[in-house]
């Protein structure tokens, strides 16, 4: 079987490449106010509200975090403070990659240009990218696109900037809800799901599953 060699490999950043530690941030802020079962519910709600906040019109990611955290606290009967949201937001650019990422990316980058499409702010994303240990051809943000994933407009912006068609790329993400469902609907046939345990498998959307980025070179025959 011939191995697909894309013009670009495009990536979600936070969660897929960067160890996205929103749950840990929530634990640090509120873990002493609730038992473990309640904390897990809080973390689940915080994740759901962040998604809900990005499916409307674009707004700064600080507002996404603020609103999602405020709504989560309200739902769970926890006092919310504006400074808590600011502390969580300011942690984002300090986070580094999952342990498997630098070596896997470096192998692929020697042969295929790498691109990031991130639900991020311009002022923060390059701090994360600089920790990935591999060169990137381009980094595109929701701020530039004027839309967060899963909006199609974010993906369309990336494709327009790259000057390529959906069939020319391989898109790699750990999330169906943010990335792979939209990629499927837009005709991006070549997809990789990095199974980081964030979401259950969903074979309907047609992808190659890998456990981590160390397996990505094999997907493209490297």
CSV table of C-alpha atoms in Angstrom, one decimal:
chain,number,residue,atom,x,y,z
A,1,UNK,CA,0.0,0.0,0.0
A,2,UNK,CA,1.3,3.4,-1.0
A,3,UNK,CA,2.0,5.8,2.0
A,4,UNK,CA,0.5,9.2,1.7
A,5,UNK,CA,3.1,12.0,1.7
A,6,UNK,CA,1.3,15.3,2.4
A,7,UNK,CA,2.5,18.7,1.3
A,8,UNK,CA,2.1,19.7,5.0
A,9,UNK,CA,1.4,18.0,8.3
A,10,UNK,CA,-0.9,20.3,10.3
A,11,UNK,CA,-1.3,20.1,14.0
A,12,UNK,CA,-3.5,21.1,16.9
A,13,UNK,CA,-1.1,22.4,19.5
A,14,UNK,CA,-2.5,22.5,23.0
A,15,UNK,CA,-3.4,19.0,24.1
A,16,UNK,CA,-1.9,17.3,21.1
A,17,UNK,CA,1.6,18.6,21.2
A,18,UNK,CA,1.7,20.7,24.4
A,19,UNK,CA,0.7,19.1,27.7
A,20,UNK,CA,-2.4,21.2,28.3
A,21,UNK,CA,-2.7,21.5,32.0
A,22,UNK,CA,-6.1,23.1,32.6
A,23,UNK,CA,-7.1,20.3,34.9
A,24,UNK,CA,-4.0,20.7,37.0
A,25,UNK,CA,-4.6,24.5,37.2
A,26,UNK,CA,-8.2,23.9,38.4
A,27,UNK,CA,-6.9,21.5,41.1
A,28,UNK,CA,-4.4,24.0,42.3
A,29,UNK,CA,-7.0,26.7,42.7
A,30,UNK,CA,-10.0,24.7,44.0
A,31,UNK,CA,-8.8,21.3,45.1
A,32,UNK,CA,-8.9,22.1,48.7
A,33,UNK,CA,-12.6,23.1,48.5
A,34,UNK,CA,-14.1,19.8,47.3
A,35,UNK,CA,-13.6,16.0,47.4
A,36,UNK,CA,-12.1,14.1,44.5
A,37,UNK,CA,-15.5,13.1,42.9
A,38,UNK,CA,-16.6,16.8,42.9
A,39,UNK,CA,-13.2,17.9,41.6
A,40,UNK,CA,-13.5,15.5,38.6
A,41,UNK,CA,-17.0,16.9,37.9
A,42,UNK,CA,-15.5,20.5,38.1
A,43,UNK,CA,-12.7,19.6,35.6
A,44,UNK,CA,-15.2,18.0,33.2
A,45,UNK,CA,-17.5,21.1,33.4
A,46,UNK,CA,-14.6,23.5,32.9
A,47,UNK,CA,-13.6,21.6,29.7
A,48,UNK,CA,-17.2,21.7,28.4
A,49,UNK,CA,-17.6,25.4,29.1
A,50,UNK,CA,-14.4,26.2,27.3
A,51,UNK,CA,-15.7,24.5,24.2
A,52,UNK,CA,-19.0,26.3,24.5
A,53,UNK,CA,-17.2,29.6,24.8
A,54,UNK,CA,-15.3,29.2,21.5
A,55,UNK,CA,-18.3,28.1,19.3
A,56,UNK,CA,-19.6,31.7,19.3
A,57,UNK,CA,-18.0,34.8,17.8
A,58,UNK,CA,-14.3,35.2,18.3
A,59,UNK,CA,-13.1,36.8,21.5
A,60,UNK,CA,-9.8,37.0,23.3
A,61,UNK,CA,-8.8,33.7,24.9
A,62,UNK,CA,-8.5,35.4,28.2
A,63,UNK,CA,-12.2,36.0,28.0
A,64,UNK,CA,-12.8,32.4,27.0
A,65,UNK,CA,-11.0,31.2,30.1
A,66,UNK,CA,-12.6,33.8,32.4
A,67,UNK,CA,-16.2,33.0,31.2
A,68,UNK,CA,-15.7,29.3,31.2
A,69,UNK,CA,-14.2,29.3,34.7
A,70,UNK,CA,-16.9,31.6,36.0
A,71,UNK,CA,-19.7,29.4,34.6
A,72,UNK,CA,-18.0,26.3,36.0
A,73,UNK,CA,-17.7,27.8,39.5
A,74,UNK,CA,-21.4,28.9,39.4
A,75,UNK,CA,-22.5,25.4,38.4
A,76,UNK,CA,-20.5,23.8,41.2
A,77,UNK,CA,-21.3,26.3,43.9
A,78,UNK,CA,-17.7,27.7,44.2
A,79,UNK,CA,-16.9,31.3,44.7
A,80,UNK,CA,-15.2,32.8,41.6
A,81,UNK,CA,-12.6,35.5,41.5
A,82,UNK,CA,-11.4,37.4,38.4
A,83,UNK,CA,-7.8,36.8,39.5
A,84,UNK,CA,-8.3,33.1,39.4
A,85,UNK,CA,-9.0,33.2,35.6
A,86,UNK,CA,-6.1,35.5,35.1
A,87,UNK,CA,-3.7,33.1,36.8
A,88,UNK,CA,-5.0,30.2,34.6
A,89,UNK,CA,-4.6,32.2,31.5
A,90,UNK,CA,-1.1,33.3,32.4
A,91,UNK,CA,0.0,29.7,32.8
A,92,UNK,CA,-0.8,28.7,29.2
A,93,UNK,CA,2.5,30.0,27.6
A,94,UNK,CA,4.6,28.3,30.4
A,95,UNK,CA,3.4,24.8,29.4
A,96,UNK,CA,5.8,22.5,27.4
A,97,UNK,CA,5.4,19.4,25.2
A,98,UNK,CA,4.3,15.9,26.0
A,99,UNK,CA,7.5,13.8,26.5
A,100,UNK,CA,7.0,12.0,23.1
A,101,UNK,CA,6.7,15.1,21.0
A,102,UNK,CA,10.2,16.6,20.4
A,103,UNK,CA,11.9,13.5,18.9
A,104,UNK,CA,8.9,12.5,16.8
A,105,UNK,CA,8.4,16.0,15.4
A,106,UNK,CA,12.1,16.4,14.7
A,107,UNK,CA,12.1,13.2,12.6
A,108,UNK,CA,9.2,14.3,10.5
A,109,UNK,CA,10.3,17.9,10.1
A,110,UNK,CA,13.4,16.8,8.1
A,111,UNK,CA,11.1,15.7,5.3
A,112,UNK,CA,7.7,17.4,5.5
A,113,UNK,CA,6.9,21.0,6.5
A,114,UNK,CA,5.0,21.3,9.8
A,115,UNK,CA,2.2,23.7,10.5
A,116,UNK,CA,0.2,24.6,13.7
A,117,UNK,CA,-3.4,25.7,13.8
A,118,UNK,CA,-4.1,26.7,17.4
A,119,UNK,CA,-6.9,28.1,19.4
A,120,UNK,CA,-4.4,30.6,20.8
A,121,UNK,CA,-3.4,34.2,21.0
A,122,UNK,CA,-0.5,35.5,19.0
A,123,UNK,CA,1.2,36.9,22.1
A,124,UNK,CA,1.3,33.5,23.8
A,125,UNK,CA,1.6,30.7,21.2
A,126,UNK,CA,5.3,31.2,20.3
A,127,UNK,CA,6.3,30.5,23.8
A,128,UNK,CA,4.7,27.1,23.5
A,129,UNK,CA,6.0,26.4,20.0
A,130,UNK,CA,9.5,27.3,21.1
A,131,UNK,CA,9.5,24.4,23.5
A,132,UNK,CA,8.5,21.8,20.9
A,133,UNK,CA,12.0,21.1,19.7
A,134,UNK,CA,11.3,21.2,15.9
A,135,UNK,CA,11.0,23.9,13.2
A,136,UNK,CA,7.6,24.9,12.0
A,137,UNK,CA,6.8,26.2,8.5
A,138,UNK,CA,3.9,28.3,9.8
A,139,UNK,CA,1.9,28.9,13.0
A,140,UNK,CA,-1.7,30.1,12.6
A,141,UNK,CA,-3.9,31.2,15.5
A,142,UNK,CA,-7.6,31.7,16.1
A,143,UNK,CA,-6.8,35.3,16.6
A,144,UNK,CA,-5.5,35.6,13.1
A,145,UNK,CA,-8.4,33.6,11.6
A,146,UNK,CA,-11.0,35.4,13.6
A,147,UNK,CA,-12.4,32.1,14.6
A,148,UNK,CA,-11.7,29.2,17.0
A,149,UNK,CA,-11.8,25.6,16.0
A,150,UNK,CA,-14.1,23.8,15.6
A,151,UNK,CA,-15.4,26.6,13.3
A,152,UNK,CA,-14.7,25.7,9.7
A,153,UNK,CA,-13.4,29.3,9.2
A,154,UNK,CA,-10.3,28.5,11.2
A,155,UNK,CA,-9.3,25.6,8.9
A,156,UNK,CA,-10.3,27.5,5.8
A,157,UNK,CA,-8.0,30.4,6.9
A,158,UNK,CA,-5.1,27.9,7.3
A,159,UNK,CA,-5.7,26.3,3.9
A,160,UNK,CA,-5.9,29.7,2.2
A,161,UNK,CA,-2.7,30.8,3.8
A,162,UNK,CA,-0.9,27.6,2.8
A,163,UNK,CA,-2.3,27.8,-0.7
A,164,UNK,CA,-3.4,24.2,-0.7
A,165,UNK,CA,-6.5,22.0,-0.8
A,166,UNK,CA,-7.9,19.8,1.9
A,167,UNK,CA,-6.6,16.7,0.2
A,168,UNK,CA,-3.0,18.0,0.3
A,169,UNK,CA,-2.5,17.9,4.1
A,170,UNK,CA,-2.4,15.5,6.9
A,171,UNK,CA,-4.1,16.9,10.0
A,172,UNK,CA,-3.1,15.6,13.4
A,173,UNK,CA,-5.0,16.1,16.7
A,174,UNK,CA,-6.0,14.5,19.9
A,175,UNK,CA,-9.5,15.9,19.7
A,176,UNK,CA,-12.5,15.0,17.6
A,177,UNK,CA,-14.7,17.8,18.9
A,178,UNK,CA,-12.2,20.6,18.2
A,179,UNK,CA,-10.4,19.3,15.1
A,180,UNK,CA,-11.2,15.9,13.5
A,181,UNK,CA,-14.9,16.3,13.0
A,182,UNK,CA,-14.5,19.6,11.3
A,183,UNK,CA,-11.6,18.3,9.3
A,184,UNK,CA,-13.7,15.4,8.1
A,185,UNK,CA,-16.6,17.7,7.1
A,186,UNK,CA,-14.2,20.0,5.2
A,187,UNK,CA,-12.9,17.1,3.1
A,188,UNK,CA,-9.5,16.6,4.9
A,189,UNK,CA,-9.4,12.9,4.3
A,190,UNK,CA,-6.0,12.3,5.8
A,191,UNK,CA,-6.2,12.6,9.5
A,192,UNK,CA,-4.3,11.2,12.6
A,193,UNK,CA,-5.8,10.9,16.0
A,194,UNK,CA,-3.3,11.0,18.8
A,195,UNK,CA,-5.1,9.0,21.5
A,196,UNK,CA,-4.2,11.0,24.6
A,197,UNK,CA,-7.3,9.8,26.5
A,198,UNK,CA,-9.2,13.1,26.1
A,199,UNK,CA,-12.0,11.6,24.1
A,200,UNK,CA,-13.3,8.1,23.0
A,201,UNK,CA,-12.5,6.7,19.6
A,202,UNK,CA,-15.0,7.5,16.8
A,203,UNK,CA,-14.1,5.5,13.7
A,204,UNK,CA,-16.8,7.2,11.6
A,205,UNK,CA,-14.5,10.1,11.0
A,206,UNK,CA,-11.8,8.1,9.3
A,207,UNK,CA,-8.3,8.5,10.7
A,208,UNK,CA,-5.1,6.7,11.6
A,209,UNK,CA,-4.8,6.2,15.4
A,210,UNK,CA,-1.4,6.6,17.1
A,211,UNK,CA,-0.6,6.5,20.8
A,212,UNK,CA,1.8,9.4,20.7
A,213,UNK,CA,3.9,11.5,18.3
A,214,UNK,CA,6.7,8.9,18.3
A,215,UNK,CA,4.5,6.9,15.9
A,216,UNK,CA,3.9,9.7,13.5
A,217,UNK,CA,7.0,9.2,11.3
A,218,UNK,CA,5.8,5.7,10.5
A,219,UNK,CA,2.4,7.0,9.3
A,220,UNK,CA,4.2,8.9,6.5
A,221,UNK,CA,6.8,6.3,5.8
A,222,UNK,CA,9.7,7.8,7.6
